[in-house]
GROMACS .gro file of C-alpha atoms in nm:
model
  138
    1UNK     CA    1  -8.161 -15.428   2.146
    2UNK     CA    2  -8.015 -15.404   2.514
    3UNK     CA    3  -7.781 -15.165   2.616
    4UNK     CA    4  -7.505 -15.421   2.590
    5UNK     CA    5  -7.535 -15.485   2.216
    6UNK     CA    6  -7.535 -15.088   2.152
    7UNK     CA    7  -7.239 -15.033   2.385
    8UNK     CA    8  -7.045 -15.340   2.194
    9UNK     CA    9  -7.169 -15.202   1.867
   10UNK     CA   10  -7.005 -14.841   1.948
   11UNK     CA   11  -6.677 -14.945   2.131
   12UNK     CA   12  -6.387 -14.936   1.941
   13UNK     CA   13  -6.306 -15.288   2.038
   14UNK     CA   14  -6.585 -15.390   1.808
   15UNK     CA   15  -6.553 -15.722   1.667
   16UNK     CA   16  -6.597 -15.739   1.299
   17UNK     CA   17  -6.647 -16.059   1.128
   18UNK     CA   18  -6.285 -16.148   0.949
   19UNK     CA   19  -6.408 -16.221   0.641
   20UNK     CA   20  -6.619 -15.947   0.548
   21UNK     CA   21  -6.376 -15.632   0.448
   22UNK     CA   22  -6.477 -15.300   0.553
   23UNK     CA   23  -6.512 -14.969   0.427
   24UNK     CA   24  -6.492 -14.640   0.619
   25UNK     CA   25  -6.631 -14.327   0.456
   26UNK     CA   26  -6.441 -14.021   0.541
   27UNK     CA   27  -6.765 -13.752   0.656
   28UNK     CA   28  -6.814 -13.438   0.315
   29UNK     CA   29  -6.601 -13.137   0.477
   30UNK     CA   30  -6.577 -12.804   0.334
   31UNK     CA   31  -6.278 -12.706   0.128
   32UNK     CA   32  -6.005 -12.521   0.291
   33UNK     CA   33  -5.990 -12.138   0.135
   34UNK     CA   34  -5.635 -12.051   0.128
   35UNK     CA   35  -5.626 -11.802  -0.044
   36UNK     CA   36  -5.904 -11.563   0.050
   37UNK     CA   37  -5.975 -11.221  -0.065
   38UNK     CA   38  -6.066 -10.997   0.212
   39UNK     CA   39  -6.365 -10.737   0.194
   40UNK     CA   40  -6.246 -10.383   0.126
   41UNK     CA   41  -6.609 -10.248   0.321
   42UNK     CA   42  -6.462 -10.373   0.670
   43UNK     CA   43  -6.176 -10.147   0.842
   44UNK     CA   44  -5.940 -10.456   0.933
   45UNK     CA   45  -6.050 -10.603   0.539
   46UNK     CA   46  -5.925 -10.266   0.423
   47UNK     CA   47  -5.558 -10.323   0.623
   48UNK     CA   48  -5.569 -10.675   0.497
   49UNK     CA   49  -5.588 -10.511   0.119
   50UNK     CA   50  -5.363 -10.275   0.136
   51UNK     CA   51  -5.110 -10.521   0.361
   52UNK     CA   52  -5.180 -10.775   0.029
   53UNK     CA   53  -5.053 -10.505  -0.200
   54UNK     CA   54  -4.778 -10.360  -0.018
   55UNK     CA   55  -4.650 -10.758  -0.009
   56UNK     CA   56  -4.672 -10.792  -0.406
   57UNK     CA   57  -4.508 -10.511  -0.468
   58UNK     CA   58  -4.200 -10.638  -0.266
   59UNK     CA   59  -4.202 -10.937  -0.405
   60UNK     CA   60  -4.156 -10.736  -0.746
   61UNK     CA   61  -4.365 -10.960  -0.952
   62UNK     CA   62  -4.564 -10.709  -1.158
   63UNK     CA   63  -4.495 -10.450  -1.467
   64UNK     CA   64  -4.289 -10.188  -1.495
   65UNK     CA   65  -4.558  -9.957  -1.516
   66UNK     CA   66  -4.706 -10.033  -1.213
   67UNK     CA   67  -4.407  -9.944  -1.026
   68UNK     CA   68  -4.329  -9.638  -1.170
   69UNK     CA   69  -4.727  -9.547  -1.084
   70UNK     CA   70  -4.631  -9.666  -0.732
   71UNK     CA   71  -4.330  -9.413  -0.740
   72UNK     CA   72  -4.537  -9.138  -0.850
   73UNK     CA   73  -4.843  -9.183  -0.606
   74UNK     CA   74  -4.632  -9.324  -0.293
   75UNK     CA   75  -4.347  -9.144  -0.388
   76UNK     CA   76  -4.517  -8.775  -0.367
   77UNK     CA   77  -4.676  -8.910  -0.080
   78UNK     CA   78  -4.383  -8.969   0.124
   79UNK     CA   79  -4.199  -8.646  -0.017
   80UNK     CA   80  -4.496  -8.456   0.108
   81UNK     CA   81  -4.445  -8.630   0.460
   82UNK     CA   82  -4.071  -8.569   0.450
   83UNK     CA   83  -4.131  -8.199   0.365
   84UNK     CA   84  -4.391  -8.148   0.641
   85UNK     CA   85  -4.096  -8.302   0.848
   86UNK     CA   86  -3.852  -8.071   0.793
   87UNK     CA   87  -4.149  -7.752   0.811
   88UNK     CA   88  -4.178  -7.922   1.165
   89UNK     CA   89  -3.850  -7.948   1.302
   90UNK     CA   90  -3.743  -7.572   1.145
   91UNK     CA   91  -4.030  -7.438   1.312
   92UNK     CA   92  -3.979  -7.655   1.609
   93UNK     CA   93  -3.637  -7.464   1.654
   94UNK     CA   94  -3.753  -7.109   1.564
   95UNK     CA   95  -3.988  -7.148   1.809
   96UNK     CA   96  -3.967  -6.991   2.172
   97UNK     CA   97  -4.201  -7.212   2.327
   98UNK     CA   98  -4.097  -7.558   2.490
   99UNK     CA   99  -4.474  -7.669   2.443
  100UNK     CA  100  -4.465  -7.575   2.102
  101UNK     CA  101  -4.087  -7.747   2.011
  102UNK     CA  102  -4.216  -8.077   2.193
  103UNK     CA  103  -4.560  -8.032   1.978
  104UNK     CA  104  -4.357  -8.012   1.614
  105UNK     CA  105  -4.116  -8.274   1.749
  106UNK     CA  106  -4.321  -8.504   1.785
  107UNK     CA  107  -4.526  -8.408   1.452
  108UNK     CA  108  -4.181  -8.466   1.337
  109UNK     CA  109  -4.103  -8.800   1.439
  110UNK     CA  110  -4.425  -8.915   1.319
  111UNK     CA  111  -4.365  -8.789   0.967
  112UNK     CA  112  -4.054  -8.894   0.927
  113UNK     CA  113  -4.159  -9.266   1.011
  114UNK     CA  114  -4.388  -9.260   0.745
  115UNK     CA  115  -4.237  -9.090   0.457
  116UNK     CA  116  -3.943  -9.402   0.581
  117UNK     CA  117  -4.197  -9.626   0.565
  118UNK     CA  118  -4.321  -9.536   0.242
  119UNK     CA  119  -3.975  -9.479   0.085
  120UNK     CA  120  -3.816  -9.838   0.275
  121UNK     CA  121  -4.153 -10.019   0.063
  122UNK     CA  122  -4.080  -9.836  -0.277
  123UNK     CA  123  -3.706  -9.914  -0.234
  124UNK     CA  124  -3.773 -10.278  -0.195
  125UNK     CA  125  -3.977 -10.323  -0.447
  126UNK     CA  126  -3.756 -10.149  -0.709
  127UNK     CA  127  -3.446 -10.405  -0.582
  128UNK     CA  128  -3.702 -10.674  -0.620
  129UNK     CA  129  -3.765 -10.599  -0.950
  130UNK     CA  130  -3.490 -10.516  -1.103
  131UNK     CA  131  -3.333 -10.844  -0.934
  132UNK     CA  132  -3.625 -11.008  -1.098
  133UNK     CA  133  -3.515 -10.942  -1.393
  134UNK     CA  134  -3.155 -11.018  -1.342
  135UNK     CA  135  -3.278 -11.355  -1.293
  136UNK     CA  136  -3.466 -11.390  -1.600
  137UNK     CA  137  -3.202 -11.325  -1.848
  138UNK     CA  138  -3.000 -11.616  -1.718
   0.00000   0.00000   0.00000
């Protein structure tokens, strides 16, 4: 063939006869994973876990028994943070030292962030469910 007849053949302009019909074949992709399930071996796989389960349990689609659990094991978690607060701002103030105040203030901020943190998730989830199951008696 000459290069004209390949360059007509691949142009978009190509002239197919009228009578025949045509069939285009879509190419075999891949399907899409939507909904893919991180691995818990990797550091940001590990945040992606824990981010999944922190989301279902706001959602409040789950047993009752599984957040009461969450209670007790976030729960003590965060009122271990908020007491560790509280050690750090009362020592913070019986403290002499400005080094030492700015130190447990700090240590202070940070734990009181998380026990919030941990007590803002817990909270949410219990409206969720409990609004859950307002819903379902309707």
């Amino acid at each position: 063939m000459t290069r004209r007849d390949d360059s007509d053949r691949l142009l978009p302009d190509y002239d197919l006869d009228k009578g025949k019909p045509s069939n285009e074949v879509p190419p075999n992709s891949r399907p899409v994973e939507y909904d893919r399930v991180p691995s818990g071996y990797e550091p940001i796989g590990q945040i992606e876990l824990i981010g999944r389960v922190f989301r279902g349990l706001v959602r409040g689609r789950f047993p009752w028994w599984v957040l009461i659990l969450a209670w007790i094991c976030f729960g003590s978690l965060a009122w271990i943070y908020a007491y560790g607060a509280v050690v750090a701002i009362v020592v913070a103030f019986t403290s002499g030292a400005w080094i030492s105040f700015a130190v447990y203030f700090i240590f202070f901020i940070a734990m009181s962030v998380m026990s919030a943190a941990f007590f803002s998730i817990l909270w949410r989830a219990t409206l969720a469910k409990l609004s859950n199951r307002k819903r379902g008696r309707k």
